[in-house]
CSV table of C-alpha atoms in Angstrom, one decimal:
chain,number,residue,atom,x,y,z
R,1,MET,CA,23.9,-19.5,-40.8
R,2,LYS,CA,21.2,-21.6,-38.7
R,3,ARG,CA,21.8,-20.7,-34.9
R,4,LEU,CA,20.6,-23.1,-32.6
R,5,VAL,CA,20.7,-21.8,-28.6
R,6,ILE,CA,20.8,-24.6,-26.0
R,7,LEU,CA,19.2,-22.8,-22.5
R,8,GLY,CA,20.8,-24.8,-19.8
R,9,GLY,CA,23.9,-26.8,-19.5
R,10,GLY,CA,22.5,-29.7,-17.3
R,11,TYR,CA,22.0,-33.3,-18.2
R,12,GLY,CA,19.7,-33.1,-21.5
R,13,GLY,CA,21.5,-30.0,-22.6
R,14,MET,CA,25.0,-31.2,-22.5
R,15,LEU,CA,24.0,-34.7,-24.0
R,16,ILE,CA,22.5,-32.6,-27.1
R,17,LEU,CA,25.5,-30.6,-27.2
R,18,SER,CA,27.8,-33.4,-27.2
R,19,ASN,CA,25.9,-35.8,-29.4
R,20,LEU,CA,25.8,-32.6,-32.1
R,21,LEU,CA,29.2,-32.2,-32.0
R,22,ASP,CA,30.4,-34.9,-34.3
R,23,LYS,CA,27.8,-34.5,-36.7
R,24,LEU,CA,27.5,-30.7,-36.9
R,25,PRO,CA,26.7,-29.3,-40.5
R,26,ASP,CA,29.1,-26.4,-41.2
R,27,ASP,CA,25.8,-24.2,-41.8
R,28,VAL,CA,25.0,-24.2,-38.0
R,29,ARG,CA,26.0,-22.7,-35.1
R,30,ILE,CA,25.6,-23.3,-31.3
R,31,THR,CA,25.3,-21.3,-28.4
R,32,LEU,CA,24.8,-22.7,-24.6
R,33,ILE,CA,23.6,-20.4,-22.3
R,34,ASP,CA,24.1,-21.4,-18.5
R,35,ARG,CA,24.5,-19.4,-15.3
R,36,ASN,CA,27.7,-21.3,-14.5
R,37,PRO,CA,31.1,-22.1,-16.8
R,38,TYR,CA,30.7,-25.5,-16.4
R,39,HIS,CA,28.2,-28.5,-16.7
R,40,SER,CA,27.4,-29.8,-12.9
R,41,LEU,CA,26.2,-33.3,-11.8
R,42,LYS,CA,23.1,-32.2,-9.9
R,43,THR,CA,22.5,-35.6,-8.7
R,44,GLU,CA,25.6,-35.1,-6.4
R,45,TYR,CA,24.3,-31.8,-4.9
R,46,TYR,CA,23.6,-33.7,-1.6
R,47,ALA,CA,27.1,-34.5,-1.1
R,48,ILE,CA,28.2,-30.6,-1.4
R,49,ALA,CA,25.4,-29.6,0.9
R,50,ALA,CA,26.8,-32.4,3.7
R,51,GLY,CA,30.3,-31.4,3.0
R,52,THR,CA,31.5,-34.8,2.0
R,53,THR,CA,32.8,-33.9,-1.4
R,54,SER,CA,34.5,-31.2,-3.3
R,55,ASP,CA,33.2,-28.6,-5.9
R,56,ARG,CA,35.4,-29.8,-8.3
R,57,ASN,CA,34.5,-33.5,-8.1
R,58,VAL,CA,30.8,-32.7,-9.6
R,59,ARG,CA,32.0,-30.2,-12.3
R,60,VAL,CA,32.6,-31.2,-15.8
R,61,ASP,CA,34.2,-28.6,-18.4
R,62,PHE,CA,32.2,-27.9,-21.2
R,63,PRO,CA,33.7,-29.0,-24.7
R,64,THR,CA,35.6,-26.9,-27.2
R,65,HIS,CA,34.6,-26.7,-30.7
R,66,ASP,CA,34.7,-24.2,-33.8
R,67,GLN,CA,31.1,-23.8,-34.2
R,68,VAL,CA,30.1,-23.4,-30.4
R,69,ASP,CA,29.8,-20.4,-28.1
R,70,TYR,CA,29.1,-20.1,-24.9
R,71,GLU,CA,27.2,-17.4,-22.5
R,72,PHE,CA,27.4,-17.6,-18.8
R,73,GLY,CA,24.9,-15.5,-16.8
R,74,GLU,CA,21.4,-15.1,-15.6
R,75,VAL,CA,18.4,-15.3,-17.9
R,76,ALA,CA,16.2,-12.4,-17.5
R,77,GLN,CA,13.6,-13.6,-20.4
R,78,ILE,CA,13.2,-15.8,-23.1
R,79,ASP,CA,11.6,-13.7,-26.1
R,80,THR,CA,9.6,-16.1,-28.1
R,81,GLU,CA,8.2,-13.7,-30.3
R,82,ASN,CA,11.7,-11.7,-31.4
R,83,GLN,CA,13.4,-15.1,-30.7
R,84,GLN,CA,16.1,-14.0,-28.4
R,85,ILE,CA,17.3,-14.4,-24.8
R,86,SER,CA,18.2,-11.5,-22.6
R,87,PHE,CA,20.1,-11.7,-19.3
R,88,HIS,CA,19.8,-9.9,-16.1
R,89,ASP,CA,23.5,-9.1,-15.5
R,90,LYS,CA,24.7,-8.0,-19.0
R,91,SER,CA,23.0,-5.8,-21.8
R,92,ASN,CA,23.7,-8.1,-24.9
R,93,THR,CA,20.9,-10.6,-26.4
R,94,VAL,CA,21.5,-13.9,-28.0
R,95,PRO,CA,19.4,-14.4,-31.0
R,96,TYR,CA,18.1,-17.9,-32.2
R,97,ASP,CA,16.7,-19.9,-35.0
R,98,TYR,CA,16.2,-23.0,-33.0
R,99,LEU,CA,15.8,-23.3,-29.2
R,100,VAL,CA,16.2,-26.0,-26.6
R,101,ILE,CA,15.0,-25.1,-23.4
R,102,GLY,CA,16.6,-27.3,-20.6
R,103,LEU,CA,16.6,-24.8,-17.4
R,104,GLY,CA,15.6,-27.6,-14.9
R,105,CYS,CA,13.5,-26.9,-11.8
R,106,GLU,CA,13.7,-25.2,-8.6
R,107,ASP,CA,12.0,-25.6,-5.1
R,108,ASN,CA,8.3,-25.6,-4.9
R,109,TYR,CA,7.4,-24.5,-1.4
R,110,HIS,CA,3.7,-25.0,-1.7
R,111,GLY,CA,2.8,-21.7,-0.2
R,112,VAL,CA,4.5,-22.5,3.5
R,113,PRO,CA,5.2,-19.2,5.3
R,114,GLY,CA,8.9,-18.7,5.7
R,115,ALA,CA,10.2,-21.6,3.6
R,116,ASN,CA,11.6,-19.6,1.0
R,117,GLU,CA,13.2,-17.3,3.3
R,118,PHE,CA,14.3,-19.5,5.9
R,119,THR,CA,15.3,-22.8,4.5
R,120,GLN,CA,18.5,-24.2,2.5
R,121,SER,CA,18.4,-25.7,-0.9
R,122,VAL,CA,19.8,-28.3,-3.0
R,123,GLN,CA,18.7,-26.9,-6.5
R,124,THR,CA,21.6,-25.3,-7.8
R,125,PHE,CA,25.2,-25.2,-7.0
R,126,ALA,CA,25.5,-22.2,-5.4
R,127,LYS,CA,22.7,-23.0,-3.1
R,128,SER,CA,24.1,-26.3,-2.0
R,129,ARG,CA,27.6,-24.5,-1.3
R,130,ARG,CA,25.5,-22.3,1.4
R,131,ALA,CA,23.6,-25.3,2.6
R,132,GLY,CA,27.0,-27.0,3.1
R,133,LEU,CA,28.7,-24.0,4.7
R,134,GLU,CA,25.5,-23.5,6.9
R,135,VAL,CA,25.7,-27.4,8.2
R,136,GLY,CA,29.6,-27.3,8.1
R,137,ASN,CA,29.6,-24.4,10.8
R,138,LEU,CA,27.3,-26.1,13.2
R,139,LYS,CA,28.7,-26.5,16.6
R,140,ALA,CA,28.6,-29.7,18.5
R,141,PHE,CA,25.1,-31.3,18.7
R,142,GLY,CA,23.5,-29.0,16.3
R,143,LYS,CA,20.0,-29.4,15.1
R,144,VAL,CA,19.3,-30.1,11.3
R,145,THR,CA,15.7,-30.8,9.8
R,146,VAL,CA,15.4,-32.0,6.3
R,147,VAL,CA,11.7,-31.3,4.9
R,148,GLY,CA,10.7,-34.2,2.3
R,149,ALA,CA,11.4,-37.6,2.5
R,150,GLY,CA,11.6,-38.3,-1.3
R,151,LEU,CA,15.0,-39.4,-3.1
R,152,SER,CA,16.9,-35.9,-2.3
R,153,GLY,CA,15.7,-35.9,1.3
R,154,ILE,CA,16.9,-39.2,1.8
R,155,GLU,CA,20.3,-38.7,0.2
R,156,VAL,CA,20.8,-35.4,2.0
R,157,ALA,CA,19.7,-36.7,5.5
R,158,SER,CA,21.8,-39.7,5.3
R,159,GLU,CA,25.4,-37.9,4.1
R,160,ILE,CA,24.8,-35.1,6.6
R,161,ARG,CA,24.7,-38.1,9.2
R,162,GLU,CA,27.9,-39.6,7.8
R,163,SER,CA,29.5,-36.1,7.6
R,164,ARG,CA,28.2,-35.0,11.2
R,165,PRO,CA,27.9,-38.0,13.6
R,166,ASP,CA,27.7,-35.4,16.3
R,167,LEU,CA,24.4,-33.3,14.9
R,168,ASN,CA,20.9,-34.2,15.8
R,169,ILE,CA,19.0,-34.8,12.4
R,170,ARG,CA,15.3,-34.8,11.8
R,171,LEU,CA,13.6,-35.7,8.9
R,172,LEU,CA,10.0,-34.8,7.9
R,173,ASP,CA,7.8,-37.1,5.8
R,174,ARG,CA,4.6,-36.0,4.6
R,175,GLY,CA,3.7,-39.7,4.0
R,176,GLU,CA,3.6,-42.9,6.1
R,177,THR,CA,6.8,-44.0,4.9
R,178,VAL,CA,9.8,-42.6,3.1
R,179,LEU,CA,10.3,-42.8,-0.4
R,180,LYS,CA,6.7,-43.5,-1.4
R,181,PRO,CA,7.2,-44.6,-5.2
R,182,PHE,CA,9.7,-47.1,-4.3
R,183,ASN,CA,9.1,-50.8,-3.2
R,184,SER,CA,8.5,-51.8,0.2
R,185,LYS,CA,11.6,-53.6,0.8
R,186,ILE,CA,13.4,-50.4,0.0
R,187,GLN,CA,11.3,-48.6,2.0
R,188,GLU,CA,11.6,-50.8,5.1
R,189,TYR,CA,15.4,-51.1,4.5
R,190,VAL,CA,15.8,-47.3,4.7
R,191,GLU,CA,13.6,-46.6,7.5
R,192,ASP,CA,15.8,-49.1,9.3
R,193,TRP,CA,19.1,-47.5,8.0
R,194,PHE,CA,18.1,-44.1,9.8
R,195,VAL,CA,16.8,-45.8,12.9
R,196,LYS,CA,20.3,-47.7,13.3
R,197,ASN,CA,21.9,-44.4,12.5
R,198,ASP,CA,19.8,-42.1,14.9
R,199,VAL,CA,18.0,-39.9,12.4
R,200,GLU,CA,14.5,-39.0,13.7
R,201,VAL,CA,11.9,-39.7,11.2
R,202,ILE,CA,8.5,-38.3,11.6
R,203,HIS,CA,5.8,-39.4,9.5
R,204,ASN,CA,2.4,-37.7,8.4
R,205,ALA,CA,4.2,-34.4,8.8
R,206,ASN,CA,2.1,-31.3,7.6
R,207,VAL,CA,4.9,-28.2,8.1
R,208,GLU,CA,2.7,-24.8,8.8
R,209,TYR,CA,5.5,-22.4,8.7
R,210,VAL,CA,9.1,-21.9,9.1
R,211,GLU,CA,11.3,-19.5,11.0
R,212,LYS,CA,14.7,-18.6,11.3
R,213,ASP,CA,15.4,-20.9,14.4
R,214,GLY,CA,12.8,-23.3,14.1
R,215,VAL,CA,10.0,-25.5,12.2
R,216,CYS,CA,6.4,-25.8,13.1
R,217,ASN,CA,4.8,-28.9,12.0
R,218,ASN,CA,1.1,-30.2,13.3
R,219,GLY,CA,1.1,-27.8,15.9
R,220,VAL,CA,4.6,-28.8,17.1
R,221,CYS,CA,7.6,-26.2,16.8
R,222,TYR,CA,10.9,-27.9,16.9
R,223,VAL,CA,13.7,-25.2,17.7
R,224,ASN,CA,16.1,-25.7,14.7
R,225,ASP,CA,19.7,-24.5,13.5
R,226,VAL,CA,19.5,-25.4,10.0
R,227,THR,CA,16.7,-26.3,8.0
R,228,ILE,CA,16.8,-27.9,4.3
R,229,TRP,CA,13.8,-28.3,1.8
R,230,THR,CA,13.5,-31.1,-0.6
R,231,ALA,CA,9.8,-31.4,-0.5
R,232,GLY,CA,8.8,-31.0,-4.1
R,233,VAL,CA,10.0,-28.8,-7.2
R,234,GLN,CA,8.5,-27.1,-10.1
R,235,PRO,CA,9.9,-26.0,-13.6
R,236,ASN,CA,12.1,-22.9,-13.8
R,237,TYR,CA,10.0,-19.7,-13.5
R,238,LEU,CA,11.1,-18.6,-16.7
R,239,VAL,CA,9.4,-21.6,-18.2
R,240,ARG,CA,6.6,-21.1,-16.2
R,241,GLU,CA,6.0,-17.8,-17.8
R,242,LEU,CA,6.3,-18.7,-21.0
R,243,PRO,CA,2.8,-18.5,-23.1
R,244,PHE,CA,2.8,-22.3,-23.9
R,245,GLU,CA,0.5,-24.9,-22.9
R,246,LYS,CA,1.4,-26.4,-19.6
R,247,ASP,CA,0.3,-29.7,-17.6
R,248,VAL,CA,-1.0,-29.6,-14.2
R,249,GLN,CA,2.7,-29.5,-12.9
R,250,GLY,CA,3.4,-26.4,-15.0
R,251,LYS,CA,5.8,-28.4,-17.6
R,252,ILE,CA,5.6,-27.5,-21.1
R,253,VAL,CA,3.0,-29.8,-23.2
R,254,LEU,CA,5.0,-31.1,-26.3
R,255,ASN,CA,4.4,-33.1,-29.5
R,256,TYR,CA,6.0,-36.4,-30.3
R,257,PHE,CA,9.3,-34.5,-31.6
R,258,TYR,CA,9.9,-32.7,-28.0
R,259,GLN,CA,8.6,-29.6,-30.2
R,260,VAL,CA,6.2,-26.8,-28.5
R,261,PRO,CA,3.3,-27.3,-30.9
R,262,SER,CA,2.8,-23.9,-31.5
R,263,HIS,CA,6.4,-23.0,-31.8
R,264,LEU,CA,8.0,-26.0,-33.9
R,265,ASN,CA,11.7,-24.4,-33.8
R,266,VAL,CA,11.4,-24.5,-29.7
R,267,TYR,CA,12.3,-28.0,-28.1
R,268,VAL,CA,12.2,-28.8,-24.3
R,269,VAL,CA,14.1,-31.3,-22.3
R,270,GLY,CA,14.3,-32.4,-18.6
R,271,ASP,CA,12.2,-31.2,-16.0
R,272,CYS,CA,10.6,-28.7,-17.7
R,273,ALA,CA,9.1,-31.0,-20.4
R,274,SER,CA,5.9,-32.7,-19.8
R,275,SER,CA,6.4,-36.4,-19.3
R,276,ALA,CA,4.7,-39.8,-18.1
R,277,HIS,CA,8.0,-40.1,-15.8
R,278,SER,CA,9.2,-38.4,-13.0
R,279,PRO,CA,12.0,-35.7,-13.2
R,280,SER,CA,15.3,-37.3,-13.2
R,281,ALA,CA,19.0,-37.0,-14.8
R,282,GLN,CA,18.4,-40.2,-16.8
R,283,LEU,CA,15.1,-39.1,-18.2
R,284,ALA,CA,16.9,-35.6,-19.2
R,285,ARG,CA,19.7,-37.7,-20.9
R,286,GLU,CA,17.2,-40.4,-22.4
R,287,GLN,CA,15.3,-37.0,-23.9
R,288,GLY,CA,18.4,-35.3,-24.9
R,289,GLU,CA,19.5,-38.5,-27.0
R,290,GLN,CA,16.1,-38.3,-28.9
R,291,ILE,CA,16.1,-34.5,-29.5
R,292,SER,CA,19.8,-34.5,-30.8
R,293,GLU,CA,18.7,-37.1,-33.4
R,294,ILE,CA,15.6,-34.9,-34.2
R,295,LEU,CA,17.7,-31.8,-34.4
R,296,THR,CA,20.4,-33.5,-36.9
R,297,SER,CA,17.6,-34.6,-39.2
R,298,VAL,CA,16.2,-31.2,-39.3
R,299,PHE,CA,19.7,-29.5,-40.0
R,300,LYS,CA,20.2,-31.9,-42.8
R,301,GLY,CA,16.8,-30.9,-44.3
R,302,GLU,CA,15.6,-34.6,-43.7
R,303,VAL,CA,12.3,-35.6,-41.8
R,304,PRO,CA,12.9,-36.8,-38.4
R,305,GLN,CA,11.8,-39.6,-36.8
R,306,GLN,CA,9.2,-39.6,-34.3
R,307,ALA,CA,10.5,-40.0,-30.7
R,308,LYS,CA,10.4,-43.6,-29.0
R,309,GLU,CA,8.9,-44.3,-25.8
R,310,ILE,CA,11.3,-44.2,-23.1
R,311,LYS,CA,12.1,-47.0,-20.9
R,312,LEU,CA,14.1,-46.0,-17.7
R,313,LYS,CA,16.7,-48.3,-16.4
R,314,GLY,CA,15.9,-47.9,-12.6
R,315,THR,CA,16.5,-45.5,-10.0
R,316,LEU,CA,19.5,-45.5,-7.5
R,317,GLY,CA,19.9,-43.8,-4.3
R,318,SER,CA,22.5,-43.5,-1.5
R,319,LEU,CA,22.9,-43.9,2.1
R,320,GLY,CA,26.3,-42.5,2.8
R,321,LYS,CA,29.3,-43.6,0.7
R,322,SER,CA,28.9,-47.3,1.5
R,323,ASP,CA,25.3,-48.1,1.2
R,324,GLY,CA,22.5,-47.6,-0.7
R,325,PHE,CA,19.2,-48.9,-2.5
R,326,GLY,CA,17.6,-48.9,-6.1
R,327,ASN,CA,15.6,-50.6,-8.5
R,328,MET,CA,17.9,-52.5,-10.7
R,329,PHE,CA,17.1,-54.7,-13.7
R,330,GLN,CA,13.2,-54.1,-12.4
R,331,LYS,CA,14.4,-55.8,-9.0
R,332,ALA,CA,14.5,-54.0,-5.6
R,333,THR,CA,18.2,-53.9,-4.4
R,334,THR,CA,19.5,-52.9,-1.0
R,335,GLY,CA,23.2,-52.3,0.3
R,336,PHE,CA,26.7,-51.9,-1.0
R,337,ILE,CA,25.7,-53.1,-4.7
R,338,PRO,CA,23.5,-50.3,-5.6
R,339,ARG,CA,25.9,-47.7,-3.7
R,340,ILE,CA,28.5,-49.1,-6.2
R,341,ALA,CA,26.5,-48.9,-9.2
R,342,LYS,CA,25.4,-45.5,-8.4
R,343,SER,CA,29.0,-44.2,-8.4
R,344,GLY,CA,29.6,-46.1,-11.6
R,345,VAL,CA,27.0,-43.8,-13.4
R,346,LEU,CA,28.7,-40.9,-11.7
R,347,TRP,CA,32.1,-41.9,-13.3
R,348,LEU,CA,30.2,-42.7,-16.7
R,349,ASN,CA,28.9,-39.4,-16.4
R,350,LYS,CA,31.8,-37.5,-16.0
R,351,ARG,CA,33.6,-39.6,-18.5
R,352,HIS,CA,30.8,-38.7,-21.1
């Protein structure tokens, strides 16, 4: 019996699992390991933090299959020498013959003192819930600071504004404009949205340290009730500890089959895999599609085809529930249409 372990039930891991089910040889057994007993739609965590959607709306049940087992818990170690996974909260280990690592990313605090201790996060379901509780419990005219004006920061700040019109919201942006990788049309549209909706944006920010009740930026300390950190991510710490070659971002360097060159039975998908593209759910799903095809060939004893170059379809972002922005068909688009498109993508992810 060949034992495949999928470590992480995120976008990439879920796509691999789903694709393999219809063509799984009788001599293969899959174990999926995740901290949660469900697949969660991470691109919607910002809405959990803002309190504009319920947990159930961003959860999807894992599929049931006679050849699939599930282990739920916090992973303590990926032992590539003995080919097994161990846990913090249980004594058993899960052995593997083939391993897919899809553990995703976590916040990168860039060494800023107090950032880990005194900020909220949207990087896990549990942390997003805590952020939502903190924001929801604020009294009238409470102060919220969002650190980081990339896609996550924009969506968090705009969704909180829609959820709590009474709050004072500040967005700290390290650059000279929000959404630096995007088209100038989108940048200007989002900046204007924040002006119209009374969200203060501070550019050229340099957060020096964070305290329980404030954020200090460029020598100015802002009194604050809740601080949410969206200023960068890094691969899961378990991946950073592995003795594999990494790129400058700490992601694992792979061959053309998504394998670790020194361990050809180990595959990596999503935020932990070195790529020319920025981390995204779309990228993880595209990689998962290719890895599932490669594994299908391997299980059949066939020579797999080299993975094709990934061409992403674009990026969509929301500004509350009725406004948005994105690159659609290589064209910068703003307003209601990209927001509807983003909702459509979410619906498709749930259905899949």
